[in-house]
Short mmCIF file of N, CA, C and O in Angstrom, two decimals:
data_model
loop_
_atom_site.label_atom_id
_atom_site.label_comp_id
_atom_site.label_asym_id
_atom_site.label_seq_id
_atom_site.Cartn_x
_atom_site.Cartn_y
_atom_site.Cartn_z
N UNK A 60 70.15 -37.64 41.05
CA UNK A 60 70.91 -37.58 39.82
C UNK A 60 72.39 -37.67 40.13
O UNK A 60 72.91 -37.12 41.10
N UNK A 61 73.00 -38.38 39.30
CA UNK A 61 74.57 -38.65 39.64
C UNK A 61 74.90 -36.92 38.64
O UNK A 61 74.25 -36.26 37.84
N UNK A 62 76.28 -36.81 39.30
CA UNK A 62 76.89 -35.31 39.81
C UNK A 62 77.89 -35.88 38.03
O UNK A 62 78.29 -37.03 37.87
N UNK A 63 78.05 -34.79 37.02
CA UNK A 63 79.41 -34.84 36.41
C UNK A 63 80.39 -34.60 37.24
O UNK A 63 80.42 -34.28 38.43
N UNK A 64 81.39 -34.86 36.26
CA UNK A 64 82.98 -33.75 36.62
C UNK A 64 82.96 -32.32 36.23
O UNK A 64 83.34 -31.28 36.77
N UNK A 65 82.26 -32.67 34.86
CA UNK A 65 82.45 -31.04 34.10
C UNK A 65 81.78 -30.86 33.23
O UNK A 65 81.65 -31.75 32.38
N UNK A 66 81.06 -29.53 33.11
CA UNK A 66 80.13 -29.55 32.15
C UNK A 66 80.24 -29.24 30.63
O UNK A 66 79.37 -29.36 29.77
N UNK A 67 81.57 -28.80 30.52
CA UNK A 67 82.07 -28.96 28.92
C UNK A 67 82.18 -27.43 28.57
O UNK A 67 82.46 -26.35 29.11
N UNK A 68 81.79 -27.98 27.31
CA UNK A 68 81.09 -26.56 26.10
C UNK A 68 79.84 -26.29 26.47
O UNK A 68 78.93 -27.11 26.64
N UNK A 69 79.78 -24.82 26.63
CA UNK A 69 78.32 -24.18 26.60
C UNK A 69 77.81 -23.49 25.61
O UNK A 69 78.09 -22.32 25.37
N UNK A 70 76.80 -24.38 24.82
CA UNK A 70 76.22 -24.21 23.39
C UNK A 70 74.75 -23.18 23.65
O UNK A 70 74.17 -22.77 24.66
N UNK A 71 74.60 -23.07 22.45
CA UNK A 71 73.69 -21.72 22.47
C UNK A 71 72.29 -22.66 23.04
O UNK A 71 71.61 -22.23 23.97
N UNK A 72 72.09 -23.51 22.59
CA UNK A 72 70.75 -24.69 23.33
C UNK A 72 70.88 -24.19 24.68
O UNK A 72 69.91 -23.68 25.24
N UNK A 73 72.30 -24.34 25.41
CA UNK A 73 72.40 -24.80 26.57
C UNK A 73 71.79 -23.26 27.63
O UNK A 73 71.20 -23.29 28.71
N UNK A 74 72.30 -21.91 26.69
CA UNK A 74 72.33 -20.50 27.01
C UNK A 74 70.19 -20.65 27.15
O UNK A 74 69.56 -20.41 28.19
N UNK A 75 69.59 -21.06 25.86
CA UNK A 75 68.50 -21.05 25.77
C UNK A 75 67.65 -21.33 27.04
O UNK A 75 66.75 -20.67 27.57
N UNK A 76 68.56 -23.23 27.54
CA UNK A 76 67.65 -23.43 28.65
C UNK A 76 68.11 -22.78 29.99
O UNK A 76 67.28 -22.79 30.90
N UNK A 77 69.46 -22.15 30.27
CA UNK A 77 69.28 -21.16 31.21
C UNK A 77 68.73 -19.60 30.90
O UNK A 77 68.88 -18.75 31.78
N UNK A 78 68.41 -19.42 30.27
CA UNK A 78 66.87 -18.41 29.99
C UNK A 78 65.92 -19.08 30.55
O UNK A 78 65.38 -18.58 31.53
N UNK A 79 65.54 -20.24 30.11
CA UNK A 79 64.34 -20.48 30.73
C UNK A 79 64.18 -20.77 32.09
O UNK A 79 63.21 -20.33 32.70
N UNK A 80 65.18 -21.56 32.72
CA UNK A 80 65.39 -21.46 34.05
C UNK A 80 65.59 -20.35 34.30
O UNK A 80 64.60 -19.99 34.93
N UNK A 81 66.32 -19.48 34.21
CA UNK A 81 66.33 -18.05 34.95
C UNK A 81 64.76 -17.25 34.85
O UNK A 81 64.54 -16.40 35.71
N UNK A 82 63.95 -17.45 34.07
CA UNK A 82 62.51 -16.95 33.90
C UNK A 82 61.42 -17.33 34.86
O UNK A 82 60.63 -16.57 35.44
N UNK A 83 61.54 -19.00 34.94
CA UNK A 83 60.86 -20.21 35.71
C UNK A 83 61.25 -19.66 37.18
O UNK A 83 60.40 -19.28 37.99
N UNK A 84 62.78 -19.67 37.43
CA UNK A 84 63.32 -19.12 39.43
C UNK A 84 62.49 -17.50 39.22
O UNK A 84 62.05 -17.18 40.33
N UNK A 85 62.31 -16.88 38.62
CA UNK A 85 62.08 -15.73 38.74
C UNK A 85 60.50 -15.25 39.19
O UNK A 85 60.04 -14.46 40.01
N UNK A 86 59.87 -16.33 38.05
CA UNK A 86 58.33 -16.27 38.23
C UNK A 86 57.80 -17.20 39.47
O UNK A 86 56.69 -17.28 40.01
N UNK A 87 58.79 -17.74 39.65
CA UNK A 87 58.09 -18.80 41.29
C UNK A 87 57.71 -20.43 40.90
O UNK A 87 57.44 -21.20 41.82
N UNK A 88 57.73 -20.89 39.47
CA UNK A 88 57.47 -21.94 39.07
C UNK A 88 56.91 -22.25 37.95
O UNK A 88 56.61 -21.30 37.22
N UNK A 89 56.71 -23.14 37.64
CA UNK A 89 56.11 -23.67 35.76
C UNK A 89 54.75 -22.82 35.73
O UNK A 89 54.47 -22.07 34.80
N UNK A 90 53.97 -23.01 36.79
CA UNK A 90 52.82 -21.96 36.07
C UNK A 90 52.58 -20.69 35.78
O UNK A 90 51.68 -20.19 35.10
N UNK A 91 53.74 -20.06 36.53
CA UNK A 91 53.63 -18.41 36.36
C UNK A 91 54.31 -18.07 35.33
O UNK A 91 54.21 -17.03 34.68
N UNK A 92 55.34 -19.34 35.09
CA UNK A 92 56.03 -18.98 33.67
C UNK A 92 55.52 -18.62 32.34
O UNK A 92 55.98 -17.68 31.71
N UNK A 93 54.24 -19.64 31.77
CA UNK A 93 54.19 -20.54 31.47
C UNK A 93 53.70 -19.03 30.32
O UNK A 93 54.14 -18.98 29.17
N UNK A 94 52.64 -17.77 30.96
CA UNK A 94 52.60 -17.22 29.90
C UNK A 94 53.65 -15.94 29.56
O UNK A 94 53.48 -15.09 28.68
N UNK A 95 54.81 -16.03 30.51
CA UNK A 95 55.79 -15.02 30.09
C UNK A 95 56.77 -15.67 29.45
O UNK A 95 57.77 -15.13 29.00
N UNK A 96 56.51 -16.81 29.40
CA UNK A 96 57.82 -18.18 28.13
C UNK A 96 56.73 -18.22 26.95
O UNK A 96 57.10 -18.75 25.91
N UNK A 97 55.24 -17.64 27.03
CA UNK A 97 54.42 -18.41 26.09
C UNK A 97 54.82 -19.78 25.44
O UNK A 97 55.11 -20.07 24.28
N UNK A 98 54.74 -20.49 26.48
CA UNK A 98 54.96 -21.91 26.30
C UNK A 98 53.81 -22.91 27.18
O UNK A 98 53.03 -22.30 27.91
N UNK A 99 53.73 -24.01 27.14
CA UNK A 99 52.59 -24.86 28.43
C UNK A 99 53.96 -25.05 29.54
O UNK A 99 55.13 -24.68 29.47
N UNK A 100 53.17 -25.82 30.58
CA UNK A 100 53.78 -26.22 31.52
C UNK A 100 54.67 -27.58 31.33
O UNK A 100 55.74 -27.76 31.91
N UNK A 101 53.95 -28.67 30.27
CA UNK A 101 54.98 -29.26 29.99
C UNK A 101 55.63 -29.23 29.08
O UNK A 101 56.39 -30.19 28.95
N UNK A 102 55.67 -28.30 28.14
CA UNK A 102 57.01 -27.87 27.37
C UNK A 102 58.20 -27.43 28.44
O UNK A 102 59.38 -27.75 28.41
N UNK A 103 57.46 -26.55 29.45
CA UNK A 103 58.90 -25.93 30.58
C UNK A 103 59.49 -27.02 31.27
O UNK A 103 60.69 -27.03 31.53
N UNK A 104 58.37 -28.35 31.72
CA UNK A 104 59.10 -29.37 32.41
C UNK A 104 60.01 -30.21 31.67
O UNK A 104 61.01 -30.60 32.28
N UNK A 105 59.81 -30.66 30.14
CA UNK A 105 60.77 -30.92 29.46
C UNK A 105 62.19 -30.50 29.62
O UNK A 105 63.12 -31.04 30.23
N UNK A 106 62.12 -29.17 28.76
CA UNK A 106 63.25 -27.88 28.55
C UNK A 106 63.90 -28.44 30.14
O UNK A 106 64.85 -29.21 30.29
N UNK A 107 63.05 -27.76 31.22
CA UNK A 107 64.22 -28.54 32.47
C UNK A 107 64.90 -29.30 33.11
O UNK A 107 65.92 -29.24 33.79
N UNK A 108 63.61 -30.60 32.57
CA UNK A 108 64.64 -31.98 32.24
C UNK A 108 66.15 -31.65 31.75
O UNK A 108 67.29 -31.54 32.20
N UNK A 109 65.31 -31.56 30.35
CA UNK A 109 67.16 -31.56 29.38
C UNK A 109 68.18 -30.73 30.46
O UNK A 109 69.26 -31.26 30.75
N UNK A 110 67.84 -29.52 31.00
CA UNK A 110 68.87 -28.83 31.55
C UNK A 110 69.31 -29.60 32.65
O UNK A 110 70.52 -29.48 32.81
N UNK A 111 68.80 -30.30 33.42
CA UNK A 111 68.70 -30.75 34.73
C UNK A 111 69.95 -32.09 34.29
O UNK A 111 70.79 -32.37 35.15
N UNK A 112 69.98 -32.68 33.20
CA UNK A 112 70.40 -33.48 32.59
C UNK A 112 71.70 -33.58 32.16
O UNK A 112 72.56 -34.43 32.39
N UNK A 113 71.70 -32.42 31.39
CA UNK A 113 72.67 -31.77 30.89
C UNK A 113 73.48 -31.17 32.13
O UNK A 113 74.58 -31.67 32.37
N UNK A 114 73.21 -30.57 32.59
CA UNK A 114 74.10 -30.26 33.89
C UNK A 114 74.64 -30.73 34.95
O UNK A 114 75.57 -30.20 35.55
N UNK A 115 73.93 -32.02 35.30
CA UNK A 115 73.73 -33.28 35.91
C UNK A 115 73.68 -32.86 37.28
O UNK A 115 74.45 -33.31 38.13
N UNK A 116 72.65 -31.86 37.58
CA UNK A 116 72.38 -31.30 38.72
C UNK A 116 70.73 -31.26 38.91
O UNK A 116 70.25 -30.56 38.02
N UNK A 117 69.78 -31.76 39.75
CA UNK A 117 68.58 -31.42 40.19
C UNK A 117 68.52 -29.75 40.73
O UNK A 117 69.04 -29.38 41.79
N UNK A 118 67.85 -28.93 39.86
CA UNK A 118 67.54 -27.47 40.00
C UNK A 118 66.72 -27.08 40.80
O UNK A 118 67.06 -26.14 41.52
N UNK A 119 65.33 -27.68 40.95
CA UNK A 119 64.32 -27.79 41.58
C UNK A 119 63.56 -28.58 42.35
O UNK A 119 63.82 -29.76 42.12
N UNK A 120 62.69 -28.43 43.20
CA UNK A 120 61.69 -29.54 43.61
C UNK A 120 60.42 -29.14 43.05
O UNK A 120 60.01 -28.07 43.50
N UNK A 121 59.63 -29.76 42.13
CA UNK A 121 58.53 -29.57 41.67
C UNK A 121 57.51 -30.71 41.79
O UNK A 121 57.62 -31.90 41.52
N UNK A 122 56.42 -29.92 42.30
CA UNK A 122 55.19 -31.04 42.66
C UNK A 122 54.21 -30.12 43.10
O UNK A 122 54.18 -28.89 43.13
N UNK A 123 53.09 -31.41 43.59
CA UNK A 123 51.72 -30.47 44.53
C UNK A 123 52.44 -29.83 45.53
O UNK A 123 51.81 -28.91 46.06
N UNK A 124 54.01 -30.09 46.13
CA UNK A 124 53.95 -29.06 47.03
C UNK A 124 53.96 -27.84 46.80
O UNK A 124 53.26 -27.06 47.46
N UNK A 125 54.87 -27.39 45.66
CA UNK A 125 55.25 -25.89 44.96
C UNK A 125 56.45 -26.48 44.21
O UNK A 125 56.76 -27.59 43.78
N UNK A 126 56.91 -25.43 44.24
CA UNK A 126 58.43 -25.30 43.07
C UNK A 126 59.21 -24.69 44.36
O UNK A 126 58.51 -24.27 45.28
N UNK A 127 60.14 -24.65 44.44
CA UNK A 127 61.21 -24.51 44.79
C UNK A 127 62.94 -24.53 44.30
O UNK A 127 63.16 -25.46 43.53
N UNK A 128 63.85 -23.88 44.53
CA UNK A 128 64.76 -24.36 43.98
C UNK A 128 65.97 -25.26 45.10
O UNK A 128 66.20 -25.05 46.30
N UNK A 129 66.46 -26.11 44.32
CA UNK A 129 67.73 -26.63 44.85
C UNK A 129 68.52 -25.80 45.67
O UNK A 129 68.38 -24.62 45.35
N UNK A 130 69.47 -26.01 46.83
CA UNK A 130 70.49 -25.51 46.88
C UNK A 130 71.72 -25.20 45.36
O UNK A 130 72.25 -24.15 45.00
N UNK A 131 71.82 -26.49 44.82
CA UNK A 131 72.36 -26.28 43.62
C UNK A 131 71.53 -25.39 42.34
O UNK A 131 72.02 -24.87 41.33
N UNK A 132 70.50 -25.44 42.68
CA UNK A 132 69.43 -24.44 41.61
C UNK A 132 69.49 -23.33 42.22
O UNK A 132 69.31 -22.59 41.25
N UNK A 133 69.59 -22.70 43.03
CA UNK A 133 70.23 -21.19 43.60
C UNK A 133 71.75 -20.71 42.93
O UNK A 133 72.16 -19.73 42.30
N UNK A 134 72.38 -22.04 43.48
CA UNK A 134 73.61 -21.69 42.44
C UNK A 134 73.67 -21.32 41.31
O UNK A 134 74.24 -20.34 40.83
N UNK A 135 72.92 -22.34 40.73
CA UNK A 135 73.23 -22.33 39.30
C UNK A 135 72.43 -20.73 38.49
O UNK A 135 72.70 -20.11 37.45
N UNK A 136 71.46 -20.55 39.49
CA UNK A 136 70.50 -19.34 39.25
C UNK A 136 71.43 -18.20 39.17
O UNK A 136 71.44 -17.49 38.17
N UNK A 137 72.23 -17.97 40.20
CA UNK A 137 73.25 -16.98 40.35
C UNK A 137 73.84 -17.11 39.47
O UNK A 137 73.76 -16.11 38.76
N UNK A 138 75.03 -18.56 38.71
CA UNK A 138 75.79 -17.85 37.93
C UNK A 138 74.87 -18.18 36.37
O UNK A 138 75.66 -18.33 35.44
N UNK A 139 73.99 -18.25 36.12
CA UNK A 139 72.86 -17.65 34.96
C UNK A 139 72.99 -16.55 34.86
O UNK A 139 73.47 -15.96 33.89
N UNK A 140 72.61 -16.09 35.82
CA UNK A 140 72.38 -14.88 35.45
C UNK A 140 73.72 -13.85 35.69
O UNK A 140 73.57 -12.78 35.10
N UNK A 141 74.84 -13.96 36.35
CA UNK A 141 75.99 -13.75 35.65
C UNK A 141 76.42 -13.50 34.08
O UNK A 141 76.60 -12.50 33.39
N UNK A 142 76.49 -15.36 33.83
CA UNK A 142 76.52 -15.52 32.31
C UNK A 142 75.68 -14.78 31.37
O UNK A 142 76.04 -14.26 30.31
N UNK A 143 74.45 -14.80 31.92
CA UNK A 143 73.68 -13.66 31.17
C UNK A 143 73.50 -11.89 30.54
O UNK A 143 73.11 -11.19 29.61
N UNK A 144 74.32 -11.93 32.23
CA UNK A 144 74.34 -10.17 31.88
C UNK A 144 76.01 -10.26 31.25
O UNK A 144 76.46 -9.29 30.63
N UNK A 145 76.53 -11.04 31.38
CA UNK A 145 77.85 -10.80 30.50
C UNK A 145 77.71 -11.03 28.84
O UNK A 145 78.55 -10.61 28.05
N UNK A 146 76.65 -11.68 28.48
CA UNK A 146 76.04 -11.73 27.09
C UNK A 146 75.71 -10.11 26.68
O UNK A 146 76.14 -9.42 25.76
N UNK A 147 74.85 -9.86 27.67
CA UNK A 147 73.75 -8.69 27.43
C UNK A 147 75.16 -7.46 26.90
O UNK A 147 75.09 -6.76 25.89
N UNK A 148 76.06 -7.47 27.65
CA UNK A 148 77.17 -6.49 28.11
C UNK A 148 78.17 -6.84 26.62
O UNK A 148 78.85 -5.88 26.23
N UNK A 149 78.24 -7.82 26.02
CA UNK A 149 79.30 -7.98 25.03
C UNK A 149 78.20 -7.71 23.87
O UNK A 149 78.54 -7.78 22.69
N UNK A 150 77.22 -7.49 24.15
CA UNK A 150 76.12 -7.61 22.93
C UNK A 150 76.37 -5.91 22.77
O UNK A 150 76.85 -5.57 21.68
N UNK A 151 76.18 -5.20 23.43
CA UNK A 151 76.00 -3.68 23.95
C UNK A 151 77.44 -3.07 23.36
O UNK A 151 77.54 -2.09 22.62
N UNK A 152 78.58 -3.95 23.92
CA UNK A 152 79.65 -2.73 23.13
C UNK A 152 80.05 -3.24 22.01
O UNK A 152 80.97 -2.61 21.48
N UNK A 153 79.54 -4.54 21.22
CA UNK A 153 79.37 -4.54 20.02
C UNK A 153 78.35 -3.79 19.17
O UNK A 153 78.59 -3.45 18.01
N UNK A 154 77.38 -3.58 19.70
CA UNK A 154 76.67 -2.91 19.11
C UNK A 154 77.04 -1.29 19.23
O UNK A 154 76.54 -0.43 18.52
N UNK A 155 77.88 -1.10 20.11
CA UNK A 155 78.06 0.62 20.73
C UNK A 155 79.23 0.91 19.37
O UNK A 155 79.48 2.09 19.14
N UNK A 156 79.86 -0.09 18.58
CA UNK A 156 80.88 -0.06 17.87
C UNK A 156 80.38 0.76 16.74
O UNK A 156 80.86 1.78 16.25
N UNK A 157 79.26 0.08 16.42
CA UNK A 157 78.16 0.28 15.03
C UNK A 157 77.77 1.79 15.05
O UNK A 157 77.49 2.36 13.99
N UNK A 158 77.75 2.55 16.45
CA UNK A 158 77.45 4.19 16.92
C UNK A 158 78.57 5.05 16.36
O UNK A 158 78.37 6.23 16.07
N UNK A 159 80.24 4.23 16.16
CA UNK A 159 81.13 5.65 16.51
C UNK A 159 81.74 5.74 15.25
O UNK A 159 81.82 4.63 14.73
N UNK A 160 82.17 6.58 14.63
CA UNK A 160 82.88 6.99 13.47
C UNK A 160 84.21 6.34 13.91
O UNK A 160 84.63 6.40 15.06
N UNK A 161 84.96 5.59 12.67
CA UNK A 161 86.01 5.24 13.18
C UNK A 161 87.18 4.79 11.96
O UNK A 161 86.88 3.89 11.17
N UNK A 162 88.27 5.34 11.87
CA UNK A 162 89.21 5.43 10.47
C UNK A 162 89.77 5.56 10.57
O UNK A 162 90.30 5.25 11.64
N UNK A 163 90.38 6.18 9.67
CA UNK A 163 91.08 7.17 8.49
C UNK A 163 90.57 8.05 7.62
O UNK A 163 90.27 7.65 6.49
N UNK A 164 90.41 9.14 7.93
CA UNK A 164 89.89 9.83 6.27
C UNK A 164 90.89 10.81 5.93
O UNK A 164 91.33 11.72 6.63
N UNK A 165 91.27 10.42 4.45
CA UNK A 165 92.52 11.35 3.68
C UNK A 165 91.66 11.90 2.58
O UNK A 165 90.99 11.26 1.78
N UNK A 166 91.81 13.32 2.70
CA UNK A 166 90.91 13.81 1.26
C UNK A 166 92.04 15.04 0.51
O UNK A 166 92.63 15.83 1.26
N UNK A 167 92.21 15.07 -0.65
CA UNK A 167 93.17 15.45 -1.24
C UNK A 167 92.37 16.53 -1.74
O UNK A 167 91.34 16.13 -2.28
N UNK A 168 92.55 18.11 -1.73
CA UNK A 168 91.96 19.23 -2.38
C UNK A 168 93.03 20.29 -2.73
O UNK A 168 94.16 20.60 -2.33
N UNK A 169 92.21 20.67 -3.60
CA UNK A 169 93.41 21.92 -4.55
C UNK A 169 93.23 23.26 -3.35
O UNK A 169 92.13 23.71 -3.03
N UNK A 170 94.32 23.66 -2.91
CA UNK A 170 94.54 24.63 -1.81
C UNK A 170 93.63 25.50 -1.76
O UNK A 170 92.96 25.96 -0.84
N UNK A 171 93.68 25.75 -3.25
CA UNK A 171 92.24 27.32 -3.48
C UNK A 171 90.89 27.26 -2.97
O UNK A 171 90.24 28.27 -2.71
N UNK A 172 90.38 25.89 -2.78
CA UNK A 172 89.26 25.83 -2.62
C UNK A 172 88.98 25.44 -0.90
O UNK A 172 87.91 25.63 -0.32
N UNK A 173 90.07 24.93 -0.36
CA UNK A 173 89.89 25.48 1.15
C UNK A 173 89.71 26.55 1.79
O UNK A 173 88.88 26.77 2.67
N UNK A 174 90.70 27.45 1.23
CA UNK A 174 90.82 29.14 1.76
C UNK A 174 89.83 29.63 0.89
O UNK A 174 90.35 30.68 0.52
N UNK A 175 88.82 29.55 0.35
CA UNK A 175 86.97 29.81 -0.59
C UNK A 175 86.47 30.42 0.58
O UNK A 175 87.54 30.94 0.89
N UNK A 176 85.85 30.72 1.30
CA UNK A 176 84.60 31.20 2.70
C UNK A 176 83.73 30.18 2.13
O UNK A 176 83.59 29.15 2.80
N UNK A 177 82.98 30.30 0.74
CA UNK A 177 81.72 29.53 0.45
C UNK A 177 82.11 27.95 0.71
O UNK A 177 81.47 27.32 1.54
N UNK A 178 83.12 27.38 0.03
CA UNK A 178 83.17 25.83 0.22
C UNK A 178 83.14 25.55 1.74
O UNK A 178 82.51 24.51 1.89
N UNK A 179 83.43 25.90 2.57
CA UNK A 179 82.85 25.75 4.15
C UNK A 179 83.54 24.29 4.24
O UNK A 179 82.78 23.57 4.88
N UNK A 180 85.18 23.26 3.66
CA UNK A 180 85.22 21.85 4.28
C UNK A 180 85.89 22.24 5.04
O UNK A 180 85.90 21.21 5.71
N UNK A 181 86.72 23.09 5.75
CA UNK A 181 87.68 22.83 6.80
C UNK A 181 86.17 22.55 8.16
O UNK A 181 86.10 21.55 8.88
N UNK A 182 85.07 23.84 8.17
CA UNK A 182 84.52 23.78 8.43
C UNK A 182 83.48 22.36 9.13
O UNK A 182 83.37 22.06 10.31
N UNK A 183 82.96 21.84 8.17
CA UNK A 183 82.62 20.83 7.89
C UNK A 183 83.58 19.43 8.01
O UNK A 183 83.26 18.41 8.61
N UNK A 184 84.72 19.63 7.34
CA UNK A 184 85.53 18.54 8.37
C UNK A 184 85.90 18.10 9.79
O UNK A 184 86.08 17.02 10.35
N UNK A 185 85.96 19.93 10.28
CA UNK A 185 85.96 19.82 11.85
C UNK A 185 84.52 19.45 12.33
O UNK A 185 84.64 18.74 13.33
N UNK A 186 83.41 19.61 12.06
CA UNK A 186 82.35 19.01 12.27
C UNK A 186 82.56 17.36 12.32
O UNK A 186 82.69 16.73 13.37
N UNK A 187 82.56 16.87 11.23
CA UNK A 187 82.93 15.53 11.09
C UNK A 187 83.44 15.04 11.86
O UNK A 187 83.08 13.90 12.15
N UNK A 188 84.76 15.80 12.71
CA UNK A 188 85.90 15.07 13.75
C UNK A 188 85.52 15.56 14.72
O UNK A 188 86.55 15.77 15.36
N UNK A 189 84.41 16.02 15.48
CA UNK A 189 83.86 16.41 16.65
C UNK A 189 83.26 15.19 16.88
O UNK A 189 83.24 14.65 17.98
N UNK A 190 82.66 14.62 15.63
CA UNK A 190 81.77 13.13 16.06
C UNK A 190 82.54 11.77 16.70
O UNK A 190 82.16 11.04 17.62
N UNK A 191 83.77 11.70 15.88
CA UNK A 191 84.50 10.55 16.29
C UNK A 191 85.22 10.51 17.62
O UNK A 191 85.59 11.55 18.17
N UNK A 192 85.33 9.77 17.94
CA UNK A 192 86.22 10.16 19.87
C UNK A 192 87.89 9.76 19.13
O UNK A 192 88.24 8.77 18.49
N UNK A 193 88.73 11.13 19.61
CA UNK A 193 90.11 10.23 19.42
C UNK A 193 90.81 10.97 17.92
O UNK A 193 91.96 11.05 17.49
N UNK A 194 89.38 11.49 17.35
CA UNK A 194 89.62 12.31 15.90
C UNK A 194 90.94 13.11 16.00
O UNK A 194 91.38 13.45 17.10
N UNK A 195 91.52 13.38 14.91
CA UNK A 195 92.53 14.44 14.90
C UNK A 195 91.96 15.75 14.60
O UNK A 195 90.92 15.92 13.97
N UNK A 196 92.81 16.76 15.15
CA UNK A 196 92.09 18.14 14.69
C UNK A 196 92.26 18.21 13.43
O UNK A 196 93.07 17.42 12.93
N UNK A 197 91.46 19.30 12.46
CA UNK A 197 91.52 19.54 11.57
C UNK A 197 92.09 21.04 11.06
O UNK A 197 91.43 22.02 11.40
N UNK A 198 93.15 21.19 10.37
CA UNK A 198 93.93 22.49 10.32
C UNK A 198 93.70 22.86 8.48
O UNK A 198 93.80 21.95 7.66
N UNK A 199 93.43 24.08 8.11
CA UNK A 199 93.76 24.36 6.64
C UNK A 199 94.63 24.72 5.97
O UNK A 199 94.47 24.81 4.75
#
């Protein structure tokens, strides 16, 4: 296969078929893949075409001898799975965002009913700002 210069933009297709290559180097070849991709064997040889294509790099040697990978399919295995766990990792503290309390809260009350024992918000507000990291204390 002739070599690009550069491989461009990396589109979510492209993320897809290094999943599948990273699954395929992992399991030892198209057949061990074949039911942890639940896919056939030539759906995976396709999919690696396109990648193989798209990248303009030979990944593997596949035949009656075995599977194997490229020198350049080692590479490319390594930074997969780089790219990958840096997905996994931006996925995680976006989602860690969705966990933390995070604002402003201004609540306006008539003095009397702070200094109450029964209404319990100073209480309960300091509760509230124990949850958030960074909270301000709460004073009555």
């Amino acid at each position: 296969m002739s070599k690009k210069t550069s491989l461009g933009q990396v589109s979510d297709f492209d993320i897809r078929l290094l999943r599948l290559f990273k699954t395929v180097a992992e399991c030892g070849g198209f057949s061990a893949a074949e039911s942890v991709l639940g896919i056939s064997r030539s759906a995976i040889s396709l999919h690696m075409g396109d990648l193989e294509k798209r990248l303009g790099i030979r990944l593997c040697q596949r035949g009656r001898a075995g599977f194997a990978l490229t020198d350049e399919g080692r590479e490319v295995l390594h930074a997969s799975q780089s790219l990958l766990a840096a997905i996994e990792g931006f996925r995680s503290q976006v989602n860690q965002l969705h966990q933390q309390l995070r604002g402003e809260l201004n609540i306006g009350i008539v003095n009397s009913l702070v200094t109450q024992s029964r209404m319990r918000i100073t209480q309960s507000l300091r509760v509230l700002s124990e949850q958030g990291p960074g909270c301000a204390s709460i004073s009555a």
